[in-house]
XYZ file of N, CA, C and O in Angstrom:
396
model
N -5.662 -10.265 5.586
C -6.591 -9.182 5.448
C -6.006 -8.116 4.526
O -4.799 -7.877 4.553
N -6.802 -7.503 3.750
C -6.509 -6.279 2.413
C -6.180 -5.312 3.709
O -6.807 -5.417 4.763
N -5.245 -4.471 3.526
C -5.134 -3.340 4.242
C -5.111 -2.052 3.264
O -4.124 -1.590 2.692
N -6.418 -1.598 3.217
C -6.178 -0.338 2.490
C -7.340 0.968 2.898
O -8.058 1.606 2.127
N -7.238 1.049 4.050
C -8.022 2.587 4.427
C -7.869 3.997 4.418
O -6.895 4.726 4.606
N -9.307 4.252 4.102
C -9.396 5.972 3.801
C -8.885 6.750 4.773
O -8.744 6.038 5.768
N -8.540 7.843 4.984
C -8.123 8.837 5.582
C -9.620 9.006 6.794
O -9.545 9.852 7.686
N -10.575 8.330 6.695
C -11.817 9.013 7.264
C -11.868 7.457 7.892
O -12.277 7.650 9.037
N -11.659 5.990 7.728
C -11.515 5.252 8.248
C -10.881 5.075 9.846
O -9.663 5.069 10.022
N -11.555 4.975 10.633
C -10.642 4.202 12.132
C -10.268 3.512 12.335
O -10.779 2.548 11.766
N -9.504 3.283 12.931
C -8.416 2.423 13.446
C -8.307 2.390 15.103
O -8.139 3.495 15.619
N -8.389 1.185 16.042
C -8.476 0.985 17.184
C -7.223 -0.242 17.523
O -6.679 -1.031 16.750
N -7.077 -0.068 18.703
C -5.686 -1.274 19.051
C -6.623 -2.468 19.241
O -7.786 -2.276 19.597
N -6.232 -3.474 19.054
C -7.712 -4.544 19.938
C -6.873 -5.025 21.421
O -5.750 -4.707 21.813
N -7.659 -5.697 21.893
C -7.151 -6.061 23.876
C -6.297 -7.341 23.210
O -6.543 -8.364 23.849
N -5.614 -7.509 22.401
C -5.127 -8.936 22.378
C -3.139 -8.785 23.064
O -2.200 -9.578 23.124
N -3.340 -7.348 23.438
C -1.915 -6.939 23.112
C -1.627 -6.579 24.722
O -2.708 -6.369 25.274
N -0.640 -6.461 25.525
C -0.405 -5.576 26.303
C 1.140 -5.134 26.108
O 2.054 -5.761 25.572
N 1.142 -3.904 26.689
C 2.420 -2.787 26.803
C 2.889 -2.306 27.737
O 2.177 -2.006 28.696
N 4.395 -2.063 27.735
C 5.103 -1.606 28.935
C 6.135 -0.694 28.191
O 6.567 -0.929 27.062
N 6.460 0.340 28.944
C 7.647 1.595 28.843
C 8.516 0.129 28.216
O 8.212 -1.037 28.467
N 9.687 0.621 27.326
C 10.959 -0.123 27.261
C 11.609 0.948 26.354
O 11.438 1.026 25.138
N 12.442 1.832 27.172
C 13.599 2.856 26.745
C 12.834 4.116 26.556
O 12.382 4.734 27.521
N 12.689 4.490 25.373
C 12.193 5.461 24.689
C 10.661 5.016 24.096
O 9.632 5.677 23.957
N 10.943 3.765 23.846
C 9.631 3.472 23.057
C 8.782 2.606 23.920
O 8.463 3.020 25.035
N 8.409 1.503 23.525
C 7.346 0.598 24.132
C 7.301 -0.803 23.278
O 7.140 -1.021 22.077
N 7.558 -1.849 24.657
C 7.433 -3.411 23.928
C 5.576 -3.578 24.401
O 4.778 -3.081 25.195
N 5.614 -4.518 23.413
C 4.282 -5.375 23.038
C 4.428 -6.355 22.984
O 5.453 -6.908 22.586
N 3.207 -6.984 23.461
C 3.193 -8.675 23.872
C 1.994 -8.633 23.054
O 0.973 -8.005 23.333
N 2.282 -9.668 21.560
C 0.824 -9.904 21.394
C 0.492 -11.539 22.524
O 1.251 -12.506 22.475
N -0.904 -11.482 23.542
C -0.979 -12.443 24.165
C -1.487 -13.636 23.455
O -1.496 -14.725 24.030
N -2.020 -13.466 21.930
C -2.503 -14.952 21.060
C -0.922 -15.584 20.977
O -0.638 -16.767 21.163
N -0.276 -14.842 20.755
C 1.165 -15.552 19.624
C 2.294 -15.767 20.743
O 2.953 -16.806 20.712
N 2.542 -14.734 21.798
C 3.324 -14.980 22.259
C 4.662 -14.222 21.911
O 5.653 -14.101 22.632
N 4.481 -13.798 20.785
C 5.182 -12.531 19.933
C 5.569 -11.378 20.710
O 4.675 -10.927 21.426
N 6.544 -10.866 20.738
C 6.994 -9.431 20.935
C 6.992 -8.613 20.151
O 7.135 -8.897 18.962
N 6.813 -7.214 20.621
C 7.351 -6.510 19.071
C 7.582 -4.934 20.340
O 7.095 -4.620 21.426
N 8.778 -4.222 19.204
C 9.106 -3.047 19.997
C 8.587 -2.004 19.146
O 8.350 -2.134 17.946
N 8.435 -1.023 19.796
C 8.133 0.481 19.192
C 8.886 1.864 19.443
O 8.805 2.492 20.499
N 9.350 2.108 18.749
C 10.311 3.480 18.968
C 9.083 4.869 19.571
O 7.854 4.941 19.563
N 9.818 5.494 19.886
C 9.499 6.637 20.330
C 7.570 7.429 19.907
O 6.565 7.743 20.546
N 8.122 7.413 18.193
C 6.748 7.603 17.531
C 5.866 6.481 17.329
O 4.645 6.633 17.348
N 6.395 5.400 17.144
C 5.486 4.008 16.964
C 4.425 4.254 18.611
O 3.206 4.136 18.732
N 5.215 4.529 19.417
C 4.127 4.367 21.130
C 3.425 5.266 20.862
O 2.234 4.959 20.899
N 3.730 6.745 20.476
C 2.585 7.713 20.087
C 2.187 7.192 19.352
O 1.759 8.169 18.737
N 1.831 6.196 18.633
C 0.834 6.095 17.925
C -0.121 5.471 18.554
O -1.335 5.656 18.640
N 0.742 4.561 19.063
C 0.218 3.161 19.995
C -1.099 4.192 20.852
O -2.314 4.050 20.990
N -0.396 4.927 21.163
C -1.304 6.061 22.663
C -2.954 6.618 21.805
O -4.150 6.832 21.999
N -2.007 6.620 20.915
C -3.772 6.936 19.397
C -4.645 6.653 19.572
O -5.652 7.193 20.030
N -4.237 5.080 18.984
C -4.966 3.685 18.793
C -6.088 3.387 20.101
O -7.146 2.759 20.067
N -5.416 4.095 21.254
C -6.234 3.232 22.398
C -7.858 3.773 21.929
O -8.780 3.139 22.441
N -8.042 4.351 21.449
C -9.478 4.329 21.249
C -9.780 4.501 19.772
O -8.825 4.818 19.063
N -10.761 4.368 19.302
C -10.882 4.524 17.731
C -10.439 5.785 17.281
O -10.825 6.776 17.900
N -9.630 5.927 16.225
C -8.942 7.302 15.684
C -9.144 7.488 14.426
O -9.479 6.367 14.043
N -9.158 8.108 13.620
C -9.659 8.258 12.144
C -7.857 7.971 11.932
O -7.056 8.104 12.858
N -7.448 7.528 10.405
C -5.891 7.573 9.833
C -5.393 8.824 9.480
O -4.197 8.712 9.211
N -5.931 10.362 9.325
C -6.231 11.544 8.881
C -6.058 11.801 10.193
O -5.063 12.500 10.387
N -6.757 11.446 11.344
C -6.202 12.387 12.826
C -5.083 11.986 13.634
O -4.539 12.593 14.557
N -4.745 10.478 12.962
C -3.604 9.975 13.706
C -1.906 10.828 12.927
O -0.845 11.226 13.410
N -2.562 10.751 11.408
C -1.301 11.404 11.055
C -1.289 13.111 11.220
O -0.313 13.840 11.046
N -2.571 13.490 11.580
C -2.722 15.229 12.069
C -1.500 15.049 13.547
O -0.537 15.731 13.896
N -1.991 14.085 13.979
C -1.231 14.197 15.657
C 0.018 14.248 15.495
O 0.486 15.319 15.883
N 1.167 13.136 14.852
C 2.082 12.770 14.749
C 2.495 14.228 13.826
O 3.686 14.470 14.024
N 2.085 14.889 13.220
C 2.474 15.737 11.992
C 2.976 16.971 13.477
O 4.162 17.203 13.714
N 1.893 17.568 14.246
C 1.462 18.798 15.073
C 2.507 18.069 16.091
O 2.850 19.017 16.797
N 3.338 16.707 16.658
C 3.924 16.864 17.679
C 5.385 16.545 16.701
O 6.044 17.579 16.814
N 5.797 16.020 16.221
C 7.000 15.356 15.209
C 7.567 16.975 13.887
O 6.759 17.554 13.160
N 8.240 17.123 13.923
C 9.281 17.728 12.618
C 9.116 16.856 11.634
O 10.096 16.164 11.354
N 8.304 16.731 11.137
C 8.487 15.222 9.798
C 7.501 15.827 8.541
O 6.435 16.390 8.788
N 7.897 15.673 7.482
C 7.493 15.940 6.394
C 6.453 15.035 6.113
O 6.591 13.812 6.114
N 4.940 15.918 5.765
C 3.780 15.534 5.623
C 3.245 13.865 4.832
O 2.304 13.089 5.000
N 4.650 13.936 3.794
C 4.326 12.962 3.011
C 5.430 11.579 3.348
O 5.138 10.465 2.913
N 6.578 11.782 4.082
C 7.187 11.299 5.142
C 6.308 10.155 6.198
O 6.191 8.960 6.466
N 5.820 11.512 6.540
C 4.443 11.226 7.900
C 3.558 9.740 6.823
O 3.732 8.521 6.817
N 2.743 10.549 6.145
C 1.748 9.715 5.720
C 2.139 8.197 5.764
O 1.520 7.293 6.326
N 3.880 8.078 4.695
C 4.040 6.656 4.325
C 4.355 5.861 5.763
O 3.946 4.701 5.820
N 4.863 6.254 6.610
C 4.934 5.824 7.873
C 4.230 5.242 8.575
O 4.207 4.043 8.852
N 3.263 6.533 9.090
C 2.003 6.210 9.750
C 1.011 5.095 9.063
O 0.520 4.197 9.748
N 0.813 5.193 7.974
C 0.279 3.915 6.963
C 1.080 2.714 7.839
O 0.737 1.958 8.748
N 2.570 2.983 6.940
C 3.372 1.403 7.415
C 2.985 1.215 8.847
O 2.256 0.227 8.940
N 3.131 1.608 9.627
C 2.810 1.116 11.332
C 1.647 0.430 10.931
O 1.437 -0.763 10.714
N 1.010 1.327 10.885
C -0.838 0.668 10.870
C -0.956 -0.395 10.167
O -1.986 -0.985 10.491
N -0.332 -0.967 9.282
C -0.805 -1.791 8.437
C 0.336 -3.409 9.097
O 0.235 -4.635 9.135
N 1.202 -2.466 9.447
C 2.140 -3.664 10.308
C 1.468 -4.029 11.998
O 1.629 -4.905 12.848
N 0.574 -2.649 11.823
C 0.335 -3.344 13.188
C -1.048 -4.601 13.056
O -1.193 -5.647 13.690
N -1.841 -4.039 12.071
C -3.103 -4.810 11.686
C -2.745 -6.431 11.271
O -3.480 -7.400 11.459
N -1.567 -6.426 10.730
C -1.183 -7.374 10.414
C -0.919 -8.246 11.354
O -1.228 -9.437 11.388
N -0.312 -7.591 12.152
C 0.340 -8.835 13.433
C -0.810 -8.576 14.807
O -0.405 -8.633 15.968
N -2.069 -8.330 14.508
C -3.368 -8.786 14.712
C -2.983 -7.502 16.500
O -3.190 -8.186 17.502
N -2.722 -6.633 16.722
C -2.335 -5.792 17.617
C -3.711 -4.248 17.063
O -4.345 -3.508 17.815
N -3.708 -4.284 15.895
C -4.920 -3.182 15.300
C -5.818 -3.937 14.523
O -5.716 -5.092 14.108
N -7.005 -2.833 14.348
C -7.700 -3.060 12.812
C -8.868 -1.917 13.277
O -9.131 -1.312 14.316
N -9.376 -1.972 11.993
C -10.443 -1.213 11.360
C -11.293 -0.922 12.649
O -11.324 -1.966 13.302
N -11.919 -0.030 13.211
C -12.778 -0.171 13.848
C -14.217 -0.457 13.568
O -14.988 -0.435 14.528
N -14.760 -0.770 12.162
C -15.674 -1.151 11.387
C -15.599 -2.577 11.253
O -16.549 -3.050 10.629
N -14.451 -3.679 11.797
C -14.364 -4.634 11.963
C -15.244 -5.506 12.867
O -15.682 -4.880 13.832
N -15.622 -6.825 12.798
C -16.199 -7.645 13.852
C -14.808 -8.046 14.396
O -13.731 -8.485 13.994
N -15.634 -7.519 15.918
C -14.501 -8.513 16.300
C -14.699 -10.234 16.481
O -15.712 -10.794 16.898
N -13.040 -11.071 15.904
C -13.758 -12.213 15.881
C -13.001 -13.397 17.068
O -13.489 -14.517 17.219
C-alpha cells in the first residue's frame, strides 16, 4: 500500500492487533502474522491515539503538547510510526475498506 497522507487524513488502529503494558512502552501481537512488535514510551501514546480515528495533524498536535520534541522532529517520527505501523497491517487510513 502507497503510504502518503494529508495532515487532515485519519488514521485508526484496526482489531487485528492486541496490546499489553511491557516496561515503559507496549508489545503488540499482530493476531494475522503472529508477529510481535514493541513500542517505546511515545510509540504507545500514539498507539492510545489510534484507538479511534485521529486526523495525522492531531496526532502530531498531541505528541507535540505532551513530548519536548521539536515540531519537525515530531512530524518525521510520527509519519515513520504511522506508516510502519500501516505497513505491518496494525493501522490504516480510516477512509479505507476494511478487507
Amino acid at each position: 500500500m502507497h503510504w502518503n497522507p494529508s495532515d487532515d487524513d485519519r488514521v485508526v488502529a484496526t482489531n487485528e492487533a492486541v496490546a499489553c503494558e511491557f516496561g515503559a512502552g507496549l508489545a503488540l501481537l499482530h493476531l494475522k502474522s503472529n508477529v510481535y512488535y514493541s513500542l517505546n514510551g511515545v510509540g504507545a501514546f500514539i498507539w492510545e491515539q489510534i484507538q479511534e480515528p485521529r486526523s495525522v495533524l492531531d496526532i502530531r498536535s498531541a505528541v507535540l503538547a505532551r513530548y519536548n520534541v521539536d515540531a519537525e522532529r515530531c512530524k518525521a517520527d510520527v509519519e515513520g510510526l504511522l506508516k510502519g505501523l500501516s505497513e505491518a497491517g496494525l493501522a490504516r487510513l480510516h477512509s479505507e475498506e476494511l478487507v
